[in-house]
Short mmCIF file of N, CA and C and ligand atoms in Angstrom, two decimals:
data_model
loop_
_atom_site.label_atom_id
_atom_site.label_comp_id
_atom_site.label_asym_id
_atom_site.label_seq_id
_atom_site.Cartn_x
_atom_site.Cartn_y
_atom_site.Cartn_z
N MET Z 297 -8.83 11.23 8.57
CA MET Z 297 -9.78 11.23 7.47
C MET Z 297 -11.19 11.08 8.06
N THR Z 298 -12.12 11.86 7.53
CA THR Z 298 -13.50 11.82 8.02
C THR Z 298 -14.43 11.57 6.85
N GLU Z 299 -15.29 10.57 6.97
CA GLU Z 299 -16.21 10.22 5.88
C GLU Z 299 -17.58 9.87 6.45
N ILE Z 300 -18.61 10.24 5.74
CA ILE Z 300 -19.95 9.82 6.17
C ILE Z 300 -20.30 8.54 5.41
N VAL Z 301 -21.01 7.61 6.06
CA VAL Z 301 -21.40 6.36 5.40
C VAL Z 301 -22.71 6.57 4.66
N LEU Z 302 -22.65 6.48 3.34
CA LEU Z 302 -23.82 6.69 2.48
C LEU Z 302 -24.36 5.33 2.02
N PRO Z 303 -25.60 5.31 1.47
CA PRO Z 303 -26.20 4.01 1.09
C PRO Z 303 -25.29 3.17 0.19
N ASN Z 304 -24.55 3.82 -0.68
CA ASN Z 304 -23.68 3.11 -1.60
C ASN Z 304 -22.50 2.40 -0.91
N ASP Z 305 -22.22 2.79 0.35
CA ASP Z 305 -21.10 2.19 1.10
C ASP Z 305 -21.58 0.99 1.92
N ALA Z 306 -22.92 0.76 1.95
CA ALA Z 306 -23.47 -0.18 2.93
C ALA Z 306 -24.10 -1.40 2.27
N ASN Z 307 -24.27 -2.48 3.07
CA ASN Z 307 -24.97 -3.68 2.58
C ASN Z 307 -26.48 -3.52 2.83
N GLY Z 308 -27.24 -4.61 2.58
CA GLY Z 308 -28.70 -4.54 2.69
C GLY Z 308 -29.19 -4.25 4.10
N LEU Z 309 -28.35 -4.47 5.09
CA LEU Z 309 -28.75 -4.20 6.47
C LEU Z 309 -28.37 -2.78 6.90
N GLY Z 310 -27.72 -2.06 6.00
CA GLY Z 310 -27.30 -0.70 6.33
C GLY Z 310 -25.97 -0.66 7.06
N ASN Z 311 -25.22 -1.79 7.03
CA ASN Z 311 -23.89 -1.79 7.66
C ASN Z 311 -22.84 -1.48 6.60
N MET Z 312 -21.87 -0.71 6.97
CA MET Z 312 -20.79 -0.39 6.03
C MET Z 312 -20.08 -1.67 5.58
N MET Z 313 -19.81 -1.78 4.29
CA MET Z 313 -19.11 -2.96 3.77
C MET Z 313 -17.64 -2.92 4.21
N GLY Z 314 -17.12 -4.08 4.58
CA GLY Z 314 -15.72 -4.17 5.04
C GLY Z 314 -14.74 -3.69 3.97
N GLY Z 315 -15.01 -4.04 2.73
CA GLY Z 315 -14.11 -3.66 1.64
C GLY Z 315 -14.06 -2.15 1.44
N ARG Z 316 -15.20 -1.52 1.67
CA ARG Z 316 -15.27 -0.05 1.53
C ARG Z 316 -14.42 0.61 2.62
N LEU Z 317 -14.50 0.03 3.83
CA LEU Z 317 -13.70 0.58 4.93
C LEU Z 317 -12.21 0.37 4.65
N MET Z 318 -11.87 -0.82 4.13
CA MET Z 318 -10.44 -1.10 3.85
C MET Z 318 -9.91 -0.14 2.78
N TYR Z 319 -10.77 0.20 1.82
CA TYR Z 319 -10.38 1.16 0.78
C TYR Z 319 -10.02 2.50 1.42
N LEU Z 320 -10.86 2.96 2.35
CA LEU Z 320 -10.60 4.24 3.01
C LEU Z 320 -9.34 4.16 3.87
N MET Z 321 -9.16 3.00 4.54
CA MET Z 321 -7.97 2.83 5.38
C MET Z 321 -6.71 2.87 4.53
N ASP Z 322 -6.77 2.23 3.37
CA ASP Z 322 -5.61 2.21 2.47
C ASP Z 322 -5.27 3.64 2.02
N LYS Z 323 -6.30 4.42 1.72
CA LYS Z 323 -6.07 5.80 1.28
C LYS Z 323 -5.47 6.64 2.41
N CYS Z 324 -6.02 6.45 3.61
CA CYS Z 324 -5.55 7.24 4.75
C CYS Z 324 -4.08 6.89 5.05
N ALA Z 325 -3.78 5.58 5.03
CA ALA Z 325 -2.41 5.13 5.31
C ALA Z 325 -1.45 5.64 4.23
N ALA Z 326 -1.94 5.67 2.98
CA ALA Z 326 -1.09 6.15 1.88
C ALA Z 326 -0.69 7.61 2.10
N VAL Z 327 -1.62 8.40 2.64
CA VAL Z 327 -1.32 9.81 2.88
C VAL Z 327 -0.19 9.92 3.93
N SER Z 328 -0.29 9.12 5.01
CA SER Z 328 0.76 9.16 6.04
C SER Z 328 2.10 8.74 5.45
N ALA Z 329 2.08 7.66 4.66
CA ALA Z 329 3.33 7.13 4.08
C ALA Z 329 3.94 8.16 3.12
N GLN Z 330 3.10 8.73 2.27
CA GLN Z 330 3.62 9.64 1.25
C GLN Z 330 4.10 10.96 1.86
N ARG Z 331 3.45 11.38 2.94
CA ARG Z 331 3.92 12.59 3.63
C ARG Z 331 5.31 12.34 4.21
N HIS Z 332 5.49 11.14 4.78
CA HIS Z 332 6.79 10.85 5.39
C HIS Z 332 7.87 10.67 4.33
N ALA Z 333 7.53 9.89 3.28
CA ALA Z 333 8.54 9.53 2.28
C ALA Z 333 8.76 10.64 1.25
N ASN Z 334 7.78 11.53 1.15
CA ASN Z 334 7.83 12.57 0.13
C ASN Z 334 7.96 11.98 -1.27
N SER Z 335 7.32 10.82 -1.46
CA SER Z 335 7.31 10.19 -2.79
C SER Z 335 6.08 9.28 -2.87
N VAL Z 336 5.84 8.76 -4.06
CA VAL Z 336 4.70 7.85 -4.24
C VAL Z 336 5.00 6.57 -3.46
N CYS Z 337 3.97 6.05 -2.77
CA CYS Z 337 4.15 4.83 -1.98
C CYS Z 337 3.07 3.83 -2.36
N VAL Z 338 3.43 2.55 -2.32
CA VAL Z 338 2.44 1.50 -2.62
C VAL Z 338 2.24 0.61 -1.40
N THR Z 339 1.07 0.01 -1.33
CA THR Z 339 0.77 -0.92 -0.24
C THR Z 339 1.50 -2.22 -0.53
N ALA Z 340 2.35 -2.64 0.40
CA ALA Z 340 3.08 -3.90 0.20
C ALA Z 340 2.43 -5.03 0.98
N ALA Z 341 1.89 -4.73 2.16
CA ALA Z 341 1.28 -5.78 2.99
C ALA Z 341 0.26 -5.16 3.94
N VAL Z 342 -0.76 -5.95 4.24
CA VAL Z 342 -1.79 -5.54 5.20
C VAL Z 342 -1.88 -6.65 6.24
N ASP Z 343 -1.68 -6.30 7.50
CA ASP Z 343 -1.80 -7.32 8.55
C ASP Z 343 -3.28 -7.64 8.75
N SER Z 344 -3.56 -8.69 9.49
CA SER Z 344 -4.95 -9.11 9.65
C SER Z 344 -5.79 -7.95 10.21
N ILE Z 345 -6.99 -7.82 9.69
CA ILE Z 345 -7.90 -6.75 10.14
C ILE Z 345 -9.10 -7.41 10.79
N GLU Z 346 -9.40 -6.97 12.00
CA GLU Z 346 -10.56 -7.50 12.71
C GLU Z 346 -11.60 -6.38 12.80
N PHE Z 347 -12.82 -6.66 12.41
CA PHE Z 347 -13.88 -5.64 12.49
C PHE Z 347 -14.60 -5.83 13.82
N LEU Z 348 -14.34 -4.93 14.75
CA LEU Z 348 -14.82 -5.11 16.12
C LEU Z 348 -16.27 -4.69 16.30
N SER Z 349 -16.70 -3.75 15.48
CA SER Z 349 -18.06 -3.22 15.64
C SER Z 349 -18.58 -2.77 14.28
N PRO Z 350 -19.86 -3.05 13.97
CA PRO Z 350 -20.37 -2.57 12.68
C PRO Z 350 -20.44 -1.05 12.65
N ILE Z 351 -20.35 -0.50 11.44
CA ILE Z 351 -20.52 0.94 11.27
C ILE Z 351 -21.76 1.10 10.39
N TYR Z 352 -22.69 1.92 10.83
CA TYR Z 352 -24.00 2.00 10.17
C TYR Z 352 -24.08 3.21 9.25
N GLN Z 353 -25.02 3.07 8.30
CA GLN Z 353 -25.31 4.16 7.38
C GLN Z 353 -25.61 5.44 8.17
N ASN Z 354 -25.14 6.55 7.66
CA ASN Z 354 -25.28 7.89 8.25
C ASN Z 354 -24.33 8.13 9.42
N GLU Z 355 -23.58 7.09 9.82
CA GLU Z 355 -22.56 7.36 10.85
C GLU Z 355 -21.32 7.96 10.15
N VAL Z 356 -20.43 8.47 10.98
CA VAL Z 356 -19.22 9.09 10.45
C VAL Z 356 -18.03 8.20 10.81
N VAL Z 357 -17.19 7.94 9.81
CA VAL Z 357 -15.99 7.13 10.03
C VAL Z 357 -14.81 8.06 10.21
N LEU Z 358 -14.07 7.85 11.28
CA LEU Z 358 -12.87 8.67 11.53
C LEU Z 358 -11.67 7.73 11.49
N ILE Z 359 -10.73 8.00 10.60
CA ILE Z 359 -9.54 7.15 10.52
C ILE Z 359 -8.32 8.02 10.80
N GLU Z 360 -7.54 7.55 11.78
CA GLU Z 360 -6.30 8.27 12.11
C GLU Z 360 -5.14 7.34 11.79
N SER Z 361 -4.14 7.83 11.09
CA SER Z 361 -3.00 6.96 10.75
C SER Z 361 -1.70 7.71 11.00
N TRP Z 362 -0.65 6.93 11.27
CA TRP Z 362 0.68 7.53 11.50
C TRP Z 362 1.75 6.48 11.19
N VAL Z 363 2.97 6.96 11.01
CA VAL Z 363 4.09 6.06 10.69
C VAL Z 363 4.74 5.62 12.01
N ASN Z 364 4.72 4.32 12.28
CA ASN Z 364 5.35 3.82 13.50
C ASN Z 364 6.87 3.74 13.34
N ARG Z 365 7.28 3.29 12.15
CA ARG Z 365 8.71 3.12 11.92
C ARG Z 365 8.98 3.08 10.43
N ALA Z 366 10.11 3.67 10.05
CA ALA Z 366 10.56 3.59 8.66
C ALA Z 366 11.76 2.65 8.64
N PHE Z 367 11.78 1.73 7.72
CA PHE Z 367 12.92 0.79 7.61
C PHE Z 367 13.81 1.32 6.48
N ARG Z 368 14.17 0.49 5.48
CA ARG Z 368 15.01 1.05 4.40
C ARG Z 368 14.12 1.77 3.36
N THR Z 369 13.25 0.97 2.74
CA THR Z 369 12.34 1.59 1.75
C THR Z 369 10.88 1.44 2.19
N SER Z 370 10.66 0.70 3.28
CA SER Z 370 9.29 0.43 3.72
C SER Z 370 8.98 1.14 5.04
N MET Z 371 7.70 1.27 5.31
CA MET Z 371 7.25 1.91 6.54
C MET Z 371 6.08 1.13 7.10
N GLU Z 372 6.00 1.05 8.43
CA GLU Z 372 4.80 0.48 9.04
C GLU Z 372 3.88 1.63 9.41
N ILE Z 373 2.65 1.57 8.91
CA ILE Z 373 1.64 2.58 9.22
C ILE Z 373 0.61 1.95 10.15
N GLU Z 374 0.33 2.62 11.24
CA GLU Z 374 -0.71 2.14 12.15
C GLU Z 374 -1.95 3.00 11.97
N MET Z 375 -3.10 2.38 12.14
CA MET Z 375 -4.36 3.10 11.98
C MET Z 375 -5.36 2.75 13.07
N VAL Z 376 -6.12 3.73 13.45
CA VAL Z 376 -7.23 3.49 14.37
C VAL Z 376 -8.49 4.00 13.69
N VAL Z 377 -9.52 3.15 13.67
CA VAL Z 377 -10.79 3.53 13.03
C VAL Z 377 -11.85 3.67 14.12
N MET Z 378 -12.52 4.80 14.12
CA MET Z 378 -13.62 5.05 15.06
C MET Z 378 -14.90 5.30 14.26
N ALA Z 379 -16.02 4.94 14.85
CA ALA Z 379 -17.30 5.29 14.25
C ALA Z 379 -17.96 6.32 15.16
N GLU Z 380 -18.52 7.33 14.55
CA GLU Z 380 -19.18 8.39 15.33
C GLU Z 380 -20.66 8.41 14.98
N ASN Z 381 -21.48 8.39 16.01
CA ASN Z 381 -22.92 8.53 15.79
C ASN Z 381 -23.25 10.00 16.04
N PRO Z 382 -23.57 10.75 14.98
CA PRO Z 382 -23.74 12.20 15.15
C PRO Z 382 -24.93 12.56 16.03
N GLN Z 383 -25.98 11.71 16.01
CA GLN Z 383 -27.17 12.04 16.82
C GLN Z 383 -26.86 11.83 18.31
N ALA Z 384 -26.29 10.67 18.62
CA ALA Z 384 -26.01 10.35 20.04
C ALA Z 384 -24.73 11.04 20.52
N GLN Z 385 -23.95 11.56 19.57
CA GLN Z 385 -22.66 12.20 19.88
C GLN Z 385 -21.75 11.23 20.64
N THR Z 386 -21.68 9.99 20.12
CA THR Z 386 -20.80 8.99 20.74
C THR Z 386 -19.81 8.50 19.69
N ARG Z 387 -18.70 7.98 20.19
CA ARG Z 387 -17.69 7.39 19.32
C ARG Z 387 -17.32 6.03 19.85
N ARG Z 388 -17.06 5.08 18.95
CA ARG Z 388 -16.59 3.76 19.41
C ARG Z 388 -15.47 3.29 18.50
N LEU Z 389 -14.60 2.47 19.10
CA LEU Z 389 -13.46 1.92 18.35
C LEU Z 389 -13.97 0.80 17.45
N CYS Z 390 -13.61 0.85 16.18
CA CYS Z 390 -14.05 -0.21 15.24
C CYS Z 390 -12.91 -1.11 14.82
N ASN Z 391 -11.76 -0.58 14.62
CA ASN Z 391 -10.59 -1.43 14.42
C ASN Z 391 -9.28 -0.67 14.47
N ARG Z 392 -8.22 -1.48 14.53
CA ARG Z 392 -6.86 -0.97 14.60
C ARG Z 392 -6.10 -1.85 13.63
N ALA Z 393 -5.26 -1.28 12.80
CA ALA Z 393 -4.61 -2.10 11.78
C ALA Z 393 -3.21 -1.59 11.47
N PHE Z 394 -2.41 -2.47 10.87
CA PHE Z 394 -1.05 -2.13 10.46
C PHE Z 394 -0.89 -2.43 8.97
N PHE Z 395 -0.48 -1.42 8.22
CA PHE Z 395 -0.22 -1.59 6.79
C PHE Z 395 1.26 -1.32 6.55
N THR Z 396 1.83 -2.03 5.58
CA THR Z 396 3.22 -1.74 5.19
C THR Z 396 3.19 -1.07 3.82
N PHE Z 397 3.83 0.07 3.74
CA PHE Z 397 3.94 0.79 2.46
C PHE Z 397 5.41 0.84 2.04
N VAL Z 398 5.62 0.82 0.73
CA VAL Z 398 6.98 0.94 0.19
C VAL Z 398 7.03 2.20 -0.69
N ALA Z 399 8.07 2.99 -0.46
CA ALA Z 399 8.24 4.22 -1.26
C ALA Z 399 8.89 3.86 -2.59
N LEU Z 400 8.40 4.48 -3.64
CA LEU Z 400 8.98 4.23 -4.96
C LEU Z 400 9.66 5.50 -5.47
N GLY Z 401 10.78 5.32 -6.15
CA GLY Z 401 11.47 6.45 -6.77
C GLY Z 401 10.87 6.74 -8.14
N PRO Z 402 11.42 7.73 -8.83
CA PRO Z 402 10.90 8.09 -10.16
C PRO Z 402 11.00 6.92 -11.15
N ASP Z 403 11.91 5.98 -10.88
CA ASP Z 403 12.05 4.80 -11.76
C ASP Z 403 11.04 3.70 -11.41
N GLY Z 404 10.20 3.96 -10.41
CA GLY Z 404 9.19 2.97 -10.01
C GLY Z 404 9.76 1.86 -9.13
N LYS Z 405 10.99 2.02 -8.68
CA LYS Z 405 11.62 0.99 -7.84
C LYS Z 405 11.66 1.47 -6.38
N PRO Z 406 11.72 0.49 -5.42
CA PRO Z 406 11.78 0.89 -4.00
C PRO Z 406 12.91 1.89 -3.75
N HIS Z 407 12.56 2.90 -2.95
CA HIS Z 407 13.43 4.07 -2.77
C HIS Z 407 13.60 4.31 -1.27
N PRO Z 408 14.83 4.61 -0.79
CA PRO Z 408 15.01 4.81 0.67
C PRO Z 408 14.14 5.94 1.23
N VAL Z 409 13.71 5.72 2.49
CA VAL Z 409 12.88 6.72 3.17
C VAL Z 409 13.61 7.25 4.40
N PRO Z 410 13.29 8.48 4.83
CA PRO Z 410 13.93 9.01 6.04
C PRO Z 410 13.55 8.17 7.27
N ARG Z 411 14.46 8.13 8.22
CA ARG Z 411 14.19 7.39 9.46
C ARG Z 411 13.20 8.17 10.32
N ILE Z 412 12.60 7.43 11.26
CA ILE Z 412 11.73 8.06 12.27
C ILE Z 412 12.56 8.15 13.55
N HIS Z 413 12.49 9.28 14.22
CA HIS Z 413 13.22 9.43 15.48
C HIS Z 413 12.21 9.53 16.62
N PRO Z 414 11.93 8.39 17.28
CA PRO Z 414 10.92 8.44 18.35
C PRO Z 414 11.40 9.31 19.51
N GLU Z 415 10.46 10.00 20.14
CA GLU Z 415 10.82 10.87 21.27
C GLU Z 415 10.14 10.42 22.55
N THR Z 416 8.82 10.26 22.51
CA THR Z 416 8.10 9.92 23.74
C THR Z 416 8.22 8.41 24.01
N ASP Z 417 7.84 8.00 25.23
CA ASP Z 417 7.87 6.56 25.58
C ASP Z 417 6.97 5.79 24.62
N GLU Z 418 5.80 6.37 24.35
CA GLU Z 418 4.84 5.70 23.46
C GLU Z 418 5.44 5.51 22.06
N GLU Z 419 6.11 6.54 21.58
CA GLU Z 419 6.73 6.44 20.24
C GLU Z 419 7.85 5.40 20.24
N HIS Z 420 8.61 5.34 21.34
CA HIS Z 420 9.68 4.32 21.43
C HIS Z 420 9.08 2.92 21.41
N THR Z 421 7.98 2.73 22.15
CA THR Z 421 7.33 1.41 22.19
C THR Z 421 6.84 1.03 20.80
N ARG Z 422 6.18 1.96 20.13
CA ARG Z 422 5.68 1.69 18.78
C ARG Z 422 6.82 1.33 17.83
N HIS Z 423 7.91 2.06 17.96
CA HIS Z 423 9.07 1.87 17.11
C HIS Z 423 9.64 0.46 17.30
N GLU Z 424 9.76 0.05 18.56
CA GLU Z 424 10.32 -1.29 18.85
C GLU Z 424 9.37 -2.39 18.37
N GLN Z 425 8.09 -2.21 18.68
CA GLN Z 425 7.12 -3.25 18.31
C GLN Z 425 6.97 -3.37 16.80
N ALA Z 426 7.18 -2.26 16.10
CA ALA Z 426 7.07 -2.30 14.63
C ALA Z 426 8.14 -3.22 14.05
N ALA Z 427 9.32 -3.21 14.65
CA ALA Z 427 10.40 -4.07 14.13
C ALA Z 427 10.05 -5.54 14.33
N LYS Z 428 9.42 -5.87 15.46
CA LYS Z 428 9.03 -7.27 15.72
C LYS Z 428 7.95 -7.70 14.72
N ARG Z 429 6.97 -6.81 14.51
CA ARG Z 429 5.89 -7.17 13.57
C ARG Z 429 6.46 -7.32 12.16
N ARG Z 430 7.42 -6.47 11.79
CA ARG Z 430 8.00 -6.57 10.45
C ARG Z 430 8.69 -7.93 10.28
N GLU Z 431 9.40 -8.33 11.33
CA GLU Z 431 10.09 -9.62 11.26
C GLU Z 431 9.08 -10.75 11.02
N ALA Z 432 7.95 -10.72 11.75
CA ALA Z 432 6.92 -11.76 11.59
C ALA Z 432 6.34 -11.72 10.18
N ARG Z 433 6.07 -10.52 9.69
CA ARG Z 433 5.53 -10.34 8.33
C ARG Z 433 6.44 -10.95 7.30
N LEU Z 434 7.74 -10.64 7.42
CA LEU Z 434 8.70 -11.11 6.42
C LEU Z 434 8.88 -12.62 6.54
N PHE Z 435 8.82 -13.13 7.78
CA PHE Z 435 8.94 -14.58 7.96
C PHE Z 435 7.73 -15.29 7.34
N PHE Z 436 6.53 -14.83 7.68
CA PHE Z 436 5.32 -15.53 7.21
C PHE Z 436 5.08 -15.33 5.70
N SER Z 437 5.73 -14.33 5.10
CA SER Z 437 5.58 -14.18 3.64
C SER Z 437 6.73 -14.89 2.92
N GLY Z 438 7.57 -15.60 3.71
CA GLY Z 438 8.65 -16.39 3.10
C GLY Z 438 9.86 -15.56 2.71
N ARG Z 439 9.92 -14.30 3.20
CA ARG Z 439 11.05 -13.45 2.85
C ARG Z 439 12.19 -13.52 3.86
N LEU Z 440 11.93 -14.19 4.98
CA LEU Z 440 12.95 -14.29 6.05
C LEU Z 440 12.97 -15.72 6.55
N LYS Z 441 14.20 -16.26 6.74
CA LYS Z 441 14.29 -17.63 7.26
C LYS Z 441 14.07 -17.61 8.77
N LEU Z 442 13.63 -18.76 9.29
CA LEU Z 442 13.35 -18.84 10.73
C LEU Z 442 14.59 -18.50 11.54
N GLU Z 443 15.76 -18.95 11.06
CA GLU Z 443 17.00 -18.69 11.83
C GLU Z 443 17.31 -17.19 11.92
N ASP Z 444 16.77 -16.41 10.99
CA ASP Z 444 17.00 -14.96 11.03
C ASP Z 444 15.86 -14.20 11.70
N ALA Z 445 14.80 -14.94 12.06
CA ALA Z 445 13.62 -14.31 12.67
C ALA Z 445 13.66 -14.57 14.18
N ARG Z 446 14.54 -13.85 14.87
CA ARG Z 446 14.79 -14.12 16.29
C ARG Z 446 13.54 -14.01 17.15
N HIS Z 447 12.77 -12.94 16.92
CA HIS Z 447 11.59 -12.75 17.78
C HIS Z 447 10.52 -13.79 17.49
N VAL Z 448 10.36 -14.13 16.20
CA VAL Z 448 9.35 -15.15 15.84
C VAL Z 448 9.73 -16.46 16.52
N LYS Z 449 11.02 -16.81 16.44
CA LYS Z 449 11.50 -18.06 17.04
C LYS Z 449 11.26 -18.06 18.55
N ASP Z 450 11.62 -16.95 19.20
CA ASP Z 450 11.43 -16.85 20.65
C ASP Z 450 9.96 -16.99 21.02
N ASP Z 451 9.09 -16.32 20.24
CA ASP Z 451 7.64 -16.36 20.53
C ASP Z 451 7.10 -17.77 20.34
N LEU Z 452 7.56 -18.45 19.27
CA LEU Z 452 7.07 -19.81 19.01
C LEU Z 452 7.52 -20.75 20.13
N LEU Z 453 8.80 -20.61 20.54
CA LEU Z 453 9.32 -21.48 21.61
C LEU Z 453 8.57 -21.23 22.92
N ALA Z 454 8.29 -19.95 23.20
CA ALA Z 454 7.56 -19.61 24.44
C ALA Z 454 6.15 -20.19 24.39
N ALA Z 455 5.50 -20.14 23.20
CA ALA Z 455 4.13 -20.66 23.08
C ALA Z 455 4.14 -22.18 23.27
N ILE Z 456 5.15 -22.86 22.71
CA ILE Z 456 5.23 -24.32 22.85
C ILE Z 456 5.44 -24.68 24.32
N ALA Z 457 6.37 -23.95 24.99
CA ALA Z 457 6.67 -24.23 26.39
C ALA Z 457 5.42 -24.03 27.25
N SER Z 458 4.66 -22.95 26.96
CA SER Z 458 3.48 -22.67 27.78
C SER Z 458 2.40 -23.73 27.56
N GLU Z 459 2.28 -24.24 26.33
CA GLU Z 459 1.29 -25.28 26.04
C GLU Z 459 1.66 -26.58 26.76
N ARG Z 460 2.97 -26.86 26.80
CA ARG Z 460 3.41 -28.10 27.49
C ARG Z 460 3.15 -28.03 28.97
N ASN Z 461 3.22 -26.80 29.53
CA ASN Z 461 3.02 -26.64 30.98
C ASN Z 461 1.55 -26.65 31.38
N GLU Z 462 0.65 -26.53 30.39
CA GLU Z 462 -0.79 -26.46 30.73
C GLU Z 462 -1.36 -27.82 31.11
C1 COA Q 986 5.98 -3.84 -2.68
C2 COA Q 986 6.99 -3.99 -3.82
C3 COA Q 986 7.40 -2.60 -4.29
C4 COA Q 986 8.21 -4.71 -3.24
O1 COA Q 986 9.07 -4.90 -4.33
P1 COA Q 986 10.33 -5.91 -4.24
O2 COA Q 986 10.86 -6.07 -5.58
O3 COA Q 986 9.94 -7.10 -3.45
O4 COA Q 986 11.36 -5.00 -3.49
P2 COA Q 986 12.31 -5.33 -2.28
O5 COA Q 986 12.61 -6.80 -2.14
O6 COA Q 986 13.47 -4.38 -2.44
O7 COA Q 986 11.47 -4.89 -1.02
C5 COA Q 986 11.18 -3.52 -0.81
C6 COA Q 986 10.68 -3.37 0.58
O8 COA Q 986 9.39 -3.99 0.67
C7 COA Q 986 9.34 -4.78 1.84
N1 COA Q 986 8.37 -5.84 1.62
C8 COA Q 986 8.16 -6.54 0.50
N2 COA Q 986 7.19 -7.45 0.71
C9 COA Q 986 6.79 -7.29 1.99
C10 COA Q 986 5.82 -7.94 2.80
N3 COA Q 986 5.07 -8.95 2.35
N4 COA Q 986 5.67 -7.52 4.07
C11 COA Q 986 6.42 -6.52 4.55
N5 COA Q 986 7.36 -5.85 3.82
C12 COA Q 986 7.53 -6.25 2.56
C13 COA Q 986 10.75 -5.30 1.97
O9 COA Q 986 11.00 -5.78 3.27
C14 COA Q 986 11.54 -4.06 1.63
O10 COA Q 986 11.56 -3.20 2.78
P3 COA Q 986 12.92 -2.48 3.29
O11 COA Q 986 13.57 -1.87 2.10
O12 COA Q 986 12.44 -1.44 4.24
O13 COA Q 986 13.75 -3.53 3.94
C15 COA Q 986 6.43 -4.83 -5.03
O14 COA Q 986 6.14 -6.13 -4.59
C16 COA Q 986 5.17 -4.22 -5.60
O15 COA Q 986 5.24 -3.28 -6.37
N6 COA Q 986 4.01 -4.76 -5.23
C17 COA Q 986 2.74 -4.24 -5.69
C18 COA Q 986 2.34 -3.02 -4.85
C19 COA Q 986 0.97 -2.57 -5.21
O16 COA Q 986 0.65 -2.43 -6.36
N7 COA Q 986 0.14 -2.33 -4.18
C20 COA Q 986 -1.23 -2.06 -4.38
C21 COA Q 986 -1.97 -3.33 -4.40
S1 COA Q 986 -3.36 -3.31 -5.39
#
């Protein structure tokens, strides 16, 4: 997705508003989810978003999104946001984010989605890491018990052990 930052998208300093960028990210991610699921999809969860660099008025926002993994009815969508300065002809990374979308059937209820079949090493890595992030998401939203969140438990134990050794 490519968008120019107009005055209406910016604050008094001419920086793009975070909420405006999140709106565009949500739309871009929805397109990836709906293309994969071939049905209407809704945003179920948004992982933390860090704004690494301001985006200024008259710059161009480039958002690239793709499906890392499809679960039963949900999908993890990854996004990379770049800002382009058309005069300087430069691009910089502004953020990277993960959104979870759920496909809905004609009855408005969660509907199964096709699986993703990773091929390259990079796709395999994304596929595996998406499962770990999903586990953390479901645990921290209270949808998964700690005893069923193996990776979260392992990560917490490793963090505690490393703190004790410091
Ligand atoms: C997202 C929504 C469809 C889930 O409905 P639900 O009744 O909880 O349905 P389920 O329990 O069957 O969960 C459906 C899927 O959502 C996933 N999910 C639900 N909450 C989640 C969360 N916080 N994080 C990650 N995944 C989540 C479940 O893991 C499940 O995925 P799976 O089928 O791949 O295993 C429902 O909560 C909803 O409609 N929310 C509003 C969505 C919306 O309007 N978004 C725009 C915001 S303005």
